[in-house]
Coordinates of C-alpha atoms and ligand atoms in Angstrom, one line a residue:
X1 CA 117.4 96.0 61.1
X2 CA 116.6 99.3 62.6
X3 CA 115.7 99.6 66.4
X4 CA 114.6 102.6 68.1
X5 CA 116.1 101.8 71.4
X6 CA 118.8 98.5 71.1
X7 CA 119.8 98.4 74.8
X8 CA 116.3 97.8 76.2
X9 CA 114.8 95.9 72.7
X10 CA 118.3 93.0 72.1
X11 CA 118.8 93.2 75.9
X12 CA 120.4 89.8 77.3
X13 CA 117.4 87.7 79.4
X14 CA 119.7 87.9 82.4
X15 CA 120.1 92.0 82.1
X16 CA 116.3 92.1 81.3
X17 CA 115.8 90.2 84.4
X18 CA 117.8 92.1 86.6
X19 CA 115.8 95.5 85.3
X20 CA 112.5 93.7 85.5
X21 CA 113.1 92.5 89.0
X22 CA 114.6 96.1 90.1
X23 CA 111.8 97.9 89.1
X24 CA 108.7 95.3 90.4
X25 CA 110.4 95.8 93.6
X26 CA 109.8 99.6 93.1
X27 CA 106.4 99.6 91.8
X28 CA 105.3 96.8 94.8
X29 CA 106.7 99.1 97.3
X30 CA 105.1 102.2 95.7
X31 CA 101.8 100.9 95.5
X32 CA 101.8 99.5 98.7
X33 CA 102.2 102.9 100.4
X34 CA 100.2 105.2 97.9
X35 CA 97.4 103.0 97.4
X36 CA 95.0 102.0 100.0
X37 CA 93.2 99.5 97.3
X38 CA 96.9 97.6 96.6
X39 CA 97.8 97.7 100.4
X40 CA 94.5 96.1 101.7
X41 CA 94.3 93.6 99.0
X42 CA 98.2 92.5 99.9
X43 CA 97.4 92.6 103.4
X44 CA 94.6 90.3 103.2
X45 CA 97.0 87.9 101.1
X46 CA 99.6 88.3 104.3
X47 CA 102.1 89.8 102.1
X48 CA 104.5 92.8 102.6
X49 CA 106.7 94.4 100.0
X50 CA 109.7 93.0 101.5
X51 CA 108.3 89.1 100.4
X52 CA 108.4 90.5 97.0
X53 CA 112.1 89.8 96.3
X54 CA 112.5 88.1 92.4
X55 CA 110.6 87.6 89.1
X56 CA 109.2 84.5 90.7
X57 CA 107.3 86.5 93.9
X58 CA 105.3 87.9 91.1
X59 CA 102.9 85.1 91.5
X60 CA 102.7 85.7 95.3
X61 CA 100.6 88.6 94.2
X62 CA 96.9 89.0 93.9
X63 CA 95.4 90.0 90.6
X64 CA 93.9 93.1 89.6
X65 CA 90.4 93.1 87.1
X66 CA 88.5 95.4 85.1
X67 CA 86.2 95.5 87.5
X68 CA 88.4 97.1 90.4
X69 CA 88.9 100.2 88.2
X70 CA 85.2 100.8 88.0
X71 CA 84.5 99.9 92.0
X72 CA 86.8 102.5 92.6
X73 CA 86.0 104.8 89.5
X74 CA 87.2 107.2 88.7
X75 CA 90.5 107.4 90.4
X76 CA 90.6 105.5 93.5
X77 CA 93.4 103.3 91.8
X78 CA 95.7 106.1 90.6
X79 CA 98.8 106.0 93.0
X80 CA 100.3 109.7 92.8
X81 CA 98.4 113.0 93.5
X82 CA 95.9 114.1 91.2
X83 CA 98.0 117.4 90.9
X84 CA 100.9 115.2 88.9
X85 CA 97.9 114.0 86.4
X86 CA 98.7 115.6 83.4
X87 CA 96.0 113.6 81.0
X88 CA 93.6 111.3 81.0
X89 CA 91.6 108.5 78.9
X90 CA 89.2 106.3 79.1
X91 CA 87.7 103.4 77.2
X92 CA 83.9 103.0 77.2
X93 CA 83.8 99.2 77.5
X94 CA 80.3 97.6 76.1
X95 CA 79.1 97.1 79.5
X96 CA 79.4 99.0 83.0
X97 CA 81.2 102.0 83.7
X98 CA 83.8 103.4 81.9
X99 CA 87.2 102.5 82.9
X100 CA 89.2 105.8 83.6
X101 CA 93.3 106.0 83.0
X102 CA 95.6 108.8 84.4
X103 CA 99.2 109.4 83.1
X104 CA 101.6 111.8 84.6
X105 CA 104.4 113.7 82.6
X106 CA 107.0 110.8 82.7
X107 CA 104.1 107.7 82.1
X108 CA 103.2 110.1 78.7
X109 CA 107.3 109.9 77.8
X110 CA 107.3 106.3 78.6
X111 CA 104.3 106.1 75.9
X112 CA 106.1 107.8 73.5
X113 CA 109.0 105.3 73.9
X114 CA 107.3 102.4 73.2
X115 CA 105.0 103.6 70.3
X116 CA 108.4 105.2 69.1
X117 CA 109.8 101.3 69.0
X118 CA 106.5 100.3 67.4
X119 CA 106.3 102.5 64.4
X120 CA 110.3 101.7 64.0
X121 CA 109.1 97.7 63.8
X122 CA 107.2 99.1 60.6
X123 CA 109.7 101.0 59.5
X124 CA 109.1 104.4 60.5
X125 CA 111.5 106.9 60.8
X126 CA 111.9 110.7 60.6
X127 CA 111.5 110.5 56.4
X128 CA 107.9 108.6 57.4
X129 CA 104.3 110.3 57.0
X130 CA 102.2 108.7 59.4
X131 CA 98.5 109.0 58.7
X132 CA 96.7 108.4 62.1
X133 CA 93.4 107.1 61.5
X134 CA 92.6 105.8 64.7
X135 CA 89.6 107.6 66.7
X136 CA 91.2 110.7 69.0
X137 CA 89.6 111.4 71.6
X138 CA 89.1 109.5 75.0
X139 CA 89.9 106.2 73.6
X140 CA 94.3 105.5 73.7
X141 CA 95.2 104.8 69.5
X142 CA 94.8 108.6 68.2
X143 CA 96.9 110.2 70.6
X144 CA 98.9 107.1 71.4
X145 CA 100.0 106.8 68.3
X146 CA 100.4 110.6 67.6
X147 CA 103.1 110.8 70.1
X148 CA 105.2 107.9 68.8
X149 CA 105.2 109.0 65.9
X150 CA 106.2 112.3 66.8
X151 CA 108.8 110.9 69.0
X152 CA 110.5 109.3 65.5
X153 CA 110.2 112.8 64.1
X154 CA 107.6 111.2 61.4
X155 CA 105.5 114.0 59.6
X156 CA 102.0 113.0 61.4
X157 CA 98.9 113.8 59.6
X158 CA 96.1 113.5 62.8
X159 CA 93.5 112.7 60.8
X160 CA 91.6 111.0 63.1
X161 CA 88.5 108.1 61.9
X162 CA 85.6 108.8 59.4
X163 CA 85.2 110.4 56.3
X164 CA 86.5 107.7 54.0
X165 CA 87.1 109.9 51.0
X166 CA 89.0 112.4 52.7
X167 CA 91.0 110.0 54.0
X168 CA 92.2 108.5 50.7
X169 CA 92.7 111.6 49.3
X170 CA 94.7 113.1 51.9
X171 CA 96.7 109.8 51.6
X172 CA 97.4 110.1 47.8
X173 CA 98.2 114.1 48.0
X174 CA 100.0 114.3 51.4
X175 CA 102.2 111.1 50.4
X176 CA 101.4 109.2 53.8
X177 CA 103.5 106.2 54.0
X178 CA 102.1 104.9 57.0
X179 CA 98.8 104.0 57.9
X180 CA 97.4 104.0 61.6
X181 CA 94.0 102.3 62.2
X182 CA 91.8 99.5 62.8
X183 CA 92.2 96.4 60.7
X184 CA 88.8 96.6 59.7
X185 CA 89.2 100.2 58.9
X186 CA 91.8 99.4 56.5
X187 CA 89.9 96.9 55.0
X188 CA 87.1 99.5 54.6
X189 CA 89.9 102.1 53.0
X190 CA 91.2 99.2 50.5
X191 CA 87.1 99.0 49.1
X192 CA 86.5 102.3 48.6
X193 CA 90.1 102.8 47.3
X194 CA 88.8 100.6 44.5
X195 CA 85.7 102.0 44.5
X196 CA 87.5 105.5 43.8
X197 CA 89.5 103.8 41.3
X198 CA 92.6 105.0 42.9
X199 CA 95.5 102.7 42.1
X200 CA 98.2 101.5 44.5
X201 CA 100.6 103.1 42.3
X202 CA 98.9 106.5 43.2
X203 CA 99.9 106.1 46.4
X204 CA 103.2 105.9 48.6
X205 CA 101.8 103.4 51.4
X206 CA 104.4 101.2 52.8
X207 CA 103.2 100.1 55.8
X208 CA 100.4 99.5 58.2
X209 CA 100.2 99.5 62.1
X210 CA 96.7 98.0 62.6
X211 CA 95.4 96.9 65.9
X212 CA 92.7 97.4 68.6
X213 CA 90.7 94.6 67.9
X214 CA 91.3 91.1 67.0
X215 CA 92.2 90.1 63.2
X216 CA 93.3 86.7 61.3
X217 CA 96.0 86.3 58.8
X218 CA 94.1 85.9 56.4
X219 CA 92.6 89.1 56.5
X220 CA 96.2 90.5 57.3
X221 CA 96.7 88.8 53.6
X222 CA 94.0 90.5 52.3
X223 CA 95.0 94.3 53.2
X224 CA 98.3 93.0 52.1
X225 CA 97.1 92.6 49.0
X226 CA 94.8 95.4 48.6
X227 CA 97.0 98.3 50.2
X228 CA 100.4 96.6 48.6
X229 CA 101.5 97.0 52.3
X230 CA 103.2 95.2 54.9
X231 CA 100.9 95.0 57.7
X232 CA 101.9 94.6 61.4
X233 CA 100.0 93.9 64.3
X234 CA 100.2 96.2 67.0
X235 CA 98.8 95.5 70.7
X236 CA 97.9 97.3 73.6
X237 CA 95.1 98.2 76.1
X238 CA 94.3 101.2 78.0
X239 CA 94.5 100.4 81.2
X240 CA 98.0 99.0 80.5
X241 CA 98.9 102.4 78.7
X242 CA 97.5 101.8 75.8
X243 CA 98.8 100.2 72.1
X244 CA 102.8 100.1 72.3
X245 CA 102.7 97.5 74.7
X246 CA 103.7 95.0 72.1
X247 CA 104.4 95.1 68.4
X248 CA 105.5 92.7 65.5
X249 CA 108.4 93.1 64.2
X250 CA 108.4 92.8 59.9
X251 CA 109.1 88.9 60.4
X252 CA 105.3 89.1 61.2
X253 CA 106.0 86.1 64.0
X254 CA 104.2 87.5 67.4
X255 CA 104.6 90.7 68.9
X256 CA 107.5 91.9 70.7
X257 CA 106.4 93.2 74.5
X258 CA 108.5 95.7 75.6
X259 CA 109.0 94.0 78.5
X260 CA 111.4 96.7 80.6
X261 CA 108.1 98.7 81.0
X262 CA 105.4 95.4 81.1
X263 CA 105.6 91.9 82.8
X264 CA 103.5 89.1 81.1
X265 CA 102.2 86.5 82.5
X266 CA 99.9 84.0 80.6
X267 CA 98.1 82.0 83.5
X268 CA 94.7 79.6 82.9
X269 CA 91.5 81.5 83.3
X270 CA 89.8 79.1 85.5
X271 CA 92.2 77.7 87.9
X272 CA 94.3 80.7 88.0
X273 CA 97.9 79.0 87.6
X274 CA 100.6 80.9 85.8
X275 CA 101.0 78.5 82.4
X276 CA 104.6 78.1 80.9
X277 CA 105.6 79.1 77.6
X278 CA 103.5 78.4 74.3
X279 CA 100.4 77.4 76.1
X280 CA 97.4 79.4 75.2
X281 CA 95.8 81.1 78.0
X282 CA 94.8 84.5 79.7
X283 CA 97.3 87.6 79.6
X284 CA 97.8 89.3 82.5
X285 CA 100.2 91.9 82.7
X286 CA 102.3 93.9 85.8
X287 CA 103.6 98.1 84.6
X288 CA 106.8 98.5 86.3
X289 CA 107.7 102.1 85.6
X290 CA 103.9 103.7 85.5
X291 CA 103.6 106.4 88.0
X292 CA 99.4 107.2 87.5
X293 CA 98.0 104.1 87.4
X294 CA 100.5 101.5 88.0
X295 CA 98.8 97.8 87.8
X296 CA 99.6 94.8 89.4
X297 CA 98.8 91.4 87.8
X298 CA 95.9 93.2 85.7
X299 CA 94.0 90.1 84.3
X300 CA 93.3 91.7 80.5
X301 CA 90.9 88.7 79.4
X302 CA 92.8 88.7 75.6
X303 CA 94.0 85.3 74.9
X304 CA 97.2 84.6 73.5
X305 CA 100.3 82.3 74.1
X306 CA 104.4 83.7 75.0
X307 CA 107.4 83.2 73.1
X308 CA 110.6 83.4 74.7
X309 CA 112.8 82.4 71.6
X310 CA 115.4 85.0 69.5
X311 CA 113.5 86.1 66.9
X312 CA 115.6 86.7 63.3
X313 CA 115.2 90.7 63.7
X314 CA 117.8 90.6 66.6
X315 CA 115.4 91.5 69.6
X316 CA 115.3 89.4 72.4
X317 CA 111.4 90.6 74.2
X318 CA 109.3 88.1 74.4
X319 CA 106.8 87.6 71.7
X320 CA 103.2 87.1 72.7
X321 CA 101.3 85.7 69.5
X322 CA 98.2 87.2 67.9
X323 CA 95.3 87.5 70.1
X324 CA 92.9 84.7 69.3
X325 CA 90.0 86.1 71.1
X326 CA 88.9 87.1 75.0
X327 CA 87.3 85.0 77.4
X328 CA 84.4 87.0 77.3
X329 CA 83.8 87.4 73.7
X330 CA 83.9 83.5 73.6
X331 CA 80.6 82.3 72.6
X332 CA 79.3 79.7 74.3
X333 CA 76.7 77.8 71.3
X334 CA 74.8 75.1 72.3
X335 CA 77.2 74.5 75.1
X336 CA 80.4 74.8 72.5
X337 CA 82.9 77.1 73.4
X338 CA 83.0 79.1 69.8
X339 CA 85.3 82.3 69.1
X340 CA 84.7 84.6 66.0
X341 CA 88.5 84.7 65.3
X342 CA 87.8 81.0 64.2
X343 CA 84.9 81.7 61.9
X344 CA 87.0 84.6 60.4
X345 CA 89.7 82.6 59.7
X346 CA 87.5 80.0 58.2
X347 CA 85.4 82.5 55.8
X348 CA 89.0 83.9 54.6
X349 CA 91.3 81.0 53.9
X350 CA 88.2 79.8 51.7
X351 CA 88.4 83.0 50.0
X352 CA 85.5 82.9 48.0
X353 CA 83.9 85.2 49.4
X354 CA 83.9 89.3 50.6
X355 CA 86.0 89.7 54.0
X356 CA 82.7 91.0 55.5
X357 CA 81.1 88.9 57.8
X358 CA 78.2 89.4 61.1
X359 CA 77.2 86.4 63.8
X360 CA 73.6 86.0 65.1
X361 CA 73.3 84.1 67.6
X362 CA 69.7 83.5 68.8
X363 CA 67.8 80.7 71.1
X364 CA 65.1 79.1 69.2
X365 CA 62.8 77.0 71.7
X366 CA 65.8 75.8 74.1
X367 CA 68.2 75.7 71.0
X368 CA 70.4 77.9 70.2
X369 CA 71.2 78.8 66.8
X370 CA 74.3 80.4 65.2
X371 CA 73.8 81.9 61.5
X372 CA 76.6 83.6 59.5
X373 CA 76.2 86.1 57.2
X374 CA 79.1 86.4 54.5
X375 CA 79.2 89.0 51.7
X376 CA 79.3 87.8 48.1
X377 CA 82.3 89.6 46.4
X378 CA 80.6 91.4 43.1
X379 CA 81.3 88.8 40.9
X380 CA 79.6 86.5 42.8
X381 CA 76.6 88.4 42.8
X382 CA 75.9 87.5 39.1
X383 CA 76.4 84.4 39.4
X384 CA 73.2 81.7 39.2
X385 CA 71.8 80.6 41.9
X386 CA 73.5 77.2 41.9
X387 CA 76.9 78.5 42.8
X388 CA 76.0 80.6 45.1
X389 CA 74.3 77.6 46.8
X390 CA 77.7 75.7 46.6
X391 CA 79.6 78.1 48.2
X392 CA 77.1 78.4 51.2
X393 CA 77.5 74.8 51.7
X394 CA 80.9 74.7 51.5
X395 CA 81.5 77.4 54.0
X396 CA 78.7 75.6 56.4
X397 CA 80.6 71.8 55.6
X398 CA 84.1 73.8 56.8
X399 CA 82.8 75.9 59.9
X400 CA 81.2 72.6 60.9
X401 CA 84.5 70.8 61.3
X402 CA 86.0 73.5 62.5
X403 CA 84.0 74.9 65.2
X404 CA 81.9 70.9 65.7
X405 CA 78.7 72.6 65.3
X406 CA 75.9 73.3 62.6
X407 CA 76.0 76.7 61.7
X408 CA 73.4 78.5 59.1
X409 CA 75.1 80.3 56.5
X410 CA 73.5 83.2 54.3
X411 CA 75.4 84.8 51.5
X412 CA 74.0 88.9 51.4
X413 CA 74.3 91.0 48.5
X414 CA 77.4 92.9 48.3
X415 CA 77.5 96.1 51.0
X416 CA 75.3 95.1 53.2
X417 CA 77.2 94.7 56.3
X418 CA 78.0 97.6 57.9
X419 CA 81.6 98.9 57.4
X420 CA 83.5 99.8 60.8
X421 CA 85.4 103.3 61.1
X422 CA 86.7 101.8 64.7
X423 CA 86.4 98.9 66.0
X424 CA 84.4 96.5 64.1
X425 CA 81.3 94.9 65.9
X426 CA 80.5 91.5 64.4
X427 CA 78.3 89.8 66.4
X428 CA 74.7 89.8 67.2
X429 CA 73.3 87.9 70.0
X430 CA 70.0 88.0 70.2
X431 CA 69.7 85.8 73.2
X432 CA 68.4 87.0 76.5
X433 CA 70.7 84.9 79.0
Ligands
DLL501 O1 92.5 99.3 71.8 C1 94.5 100.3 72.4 C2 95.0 100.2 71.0 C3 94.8 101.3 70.2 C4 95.8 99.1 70.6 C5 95.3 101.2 68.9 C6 96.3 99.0 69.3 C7 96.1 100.1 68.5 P1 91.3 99.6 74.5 O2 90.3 100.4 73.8 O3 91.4 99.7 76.0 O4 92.7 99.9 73.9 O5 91.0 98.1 74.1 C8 91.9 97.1 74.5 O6 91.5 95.7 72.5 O7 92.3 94.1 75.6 C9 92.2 93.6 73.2 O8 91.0 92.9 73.5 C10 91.9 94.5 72.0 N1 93.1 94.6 71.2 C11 94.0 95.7 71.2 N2 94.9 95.4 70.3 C12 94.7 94.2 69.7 C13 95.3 93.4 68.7 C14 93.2 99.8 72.6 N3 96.4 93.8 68.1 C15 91.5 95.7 74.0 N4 94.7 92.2 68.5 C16 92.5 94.6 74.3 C17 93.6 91.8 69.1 C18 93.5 93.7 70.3 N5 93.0 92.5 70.0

């Protein structure tokens, strides 16, 4: 198994406690005296740094939400001068104001590190050509992943997102091994690949690091399939430092956190109380070596569940498992708490159709009505009538008893979903609540 840093990544629970504990002292004290947002916040709590002695005194702490970044936009949360700033992000959101990110000089090396352990979890190394096909820019996965990978000493193509085409050809010619982007951008890729009627064979793809939006397995199968990849799922957020925070490993069984730079914490999202292991439930991470923007118990609204068990590959991070949705993505249909995640994985363990799908949601009188719109693979589209009505109610019969409500469901010609570059946007609510 390779590693890129085996201290840190197979470190003992007890050493990783000791370094975890060290450095949340550091980072309490730090932002207690640097930033008047952290101090006033623990003062009004009745807690000093000293009270902040163990692991366990995490919890004495109060969290930290989107929404503080934008009250104090753009850097009222950033805890060094602006002088030490040596780059900036930020990610647009779908609502409010953007949410602004600093990193200094040492927070950029500490990004390196980690996306330098992720593209090793997908077998990256110095012999590797990394196509980055995540958007470069503002938002963290272009240049994120463009320093990790030059960290491994990869040969990085920074292609950036768009121009399909290009893309595949630069793949074929330039040998990339690796692919960098969206899930759904990889999807998108594997079509027109076909499309192109270039071959697998034509190409030297070994692996894909796909991430920034949720995904199910069974579309993971899918670009499996399609790319003759392995594909791993790669996590992170911006305001944490963006992806690297936690990777799987090619056992494919959660994602490691690398946990000497990020505490997790999975807590309920109602009553607030930190949950124990395996429960599903809102992440909420502390940085304990960020010097820009270091956060404290920064509520991230992506659910998932933690793993404290060895995993076969030898590291001993926590694993936090796929994301299963955000709190406030969940839908809420006719009072049923409905996430897409579960109509994806519906739609693609049937596999009868295209891995396209939208959601509409829209309020007819005072009910609310949920219709799903699932591509017909090409095949399908010739087909009479008859079948196609079968599928549709076999897809409806299966979402019903999985989500426990009706749900209208539409096969539409082949194509006629729109095809994400970025992050995929598959819902439509046409409500005004
Ligand atoms: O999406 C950082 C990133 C770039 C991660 C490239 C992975 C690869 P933001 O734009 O700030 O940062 O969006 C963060 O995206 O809170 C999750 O809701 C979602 N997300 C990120 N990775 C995953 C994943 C980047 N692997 C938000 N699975 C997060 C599910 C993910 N959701």
């Amino acid at each position: 198994m390779q590693y890129w840093n085996q201290t840190y990544e197979c470190m003992s629970r007890e050493e990783m406690t000791r370094v975890q504990t060290d450095r949340l002292i550091n980072t309490v004290k730090r932002v207690y005296h640097n930033v008047p947002f952290y101090r006033e916040k623990m003062q009004k709590a009745g807690i000093e740094p000293s009270d902040i002695r163990s692991l366990e005194d995490l919890q004495k702490l109060p969290f930290t939400y989107k929404q503080d970044l934008r009250d104090t936009y753009p850097y009222g949360l950033f805890a060094v001068p602006l002088s030490e700033i040596v780059r900036i992000h930020a990610s647009s959101g779908t609502t409010g104001r953007q949410t602004v990110v600093g990193y200094t000089r040492r927070d950029l090396d500490t990004w390196a590190e980690v996306m330098a352990r992720t593209l090793t979890c997908a077998g990256g190394d110095k012999n590797s050509f990394i196509q980055i096909a995540y958007g470069y820019g503002l938002f963290t996965g272009g240049l994120g992943v463009h320093y990790g990978a030059e960290r491994i000493g990869a040969s990085v193509i920074p292609i950036s997102g768009g121009n399909t085409k290009r893309q595949l050809q630069i793949m074929k010619d330039f040998g990339t091994t690796i692919l960098a982007c969206t899930p759904s951008y990889a999807l998108y890729m594997a079509e027109e690949m076909e499309e192109l009627g270039i071959s697998r064979s034509d190409l030297k793809l070994k692996a894909g690091v796909f991430g920034a939006e949720p995904w199910s397995n069974g579309m993971r199968k899918q670009i499996e399939e399609r790319l003759g990849i392995m594909a791993i799922d790669i996590y992170g957020l911006s305001e944490v430092i963006g992806p690297g925070v936690a990777s799987e490993c090619p056992y494919q069984c959660g994602m490691h956190i690398a946990e000497d730079h990020f505490i997790p914490e999975i807590i309920n999202p109602e009553t607030k109380e930190v949950l124990p292991p395996g429960s599903v439930g809102e992440l909420v991470f502390t940085t304990i070596t960020k010097e820009g923007l270091p956060l404290i118990r920064y509520r991230t609204r992506d659910l998932s569940s933690l793993n404290y068990e060895k995993c076969e590959c030898g590291r001993t991070e926590v694993r936090m498992s796929k994301v299963t949705g955000r709190t406030d993505d969940m839908l809420i249909i006719r009072g049923v708490n409905v996430f897409p995640s579960q109509i994806e994985s519906v739609l693609l363990e049937l596999g009868e159709t295209a891995p396209h799908y939208l959601l509409i949601i829209d309020r007819v009188g005072n009910l609310d009505t949920l219709e799903v719109w699932v591509e017909m693979t090409q095949n399908m589209f010739s087909d009479e009538v008859k079948c196609i009505e079968d599928i549709e109610r076999k897809i409806r019969k299966e979402l019903e008893g999985t989500l426990g409500i009706s749900a209208k469901v539409k096969l539409v010609e082949p194509k006629t979903i729109e095809r994400s570059e970025g992050k995929a946007k598959r819902v439509i609510d046409k409500r005004n609540i």
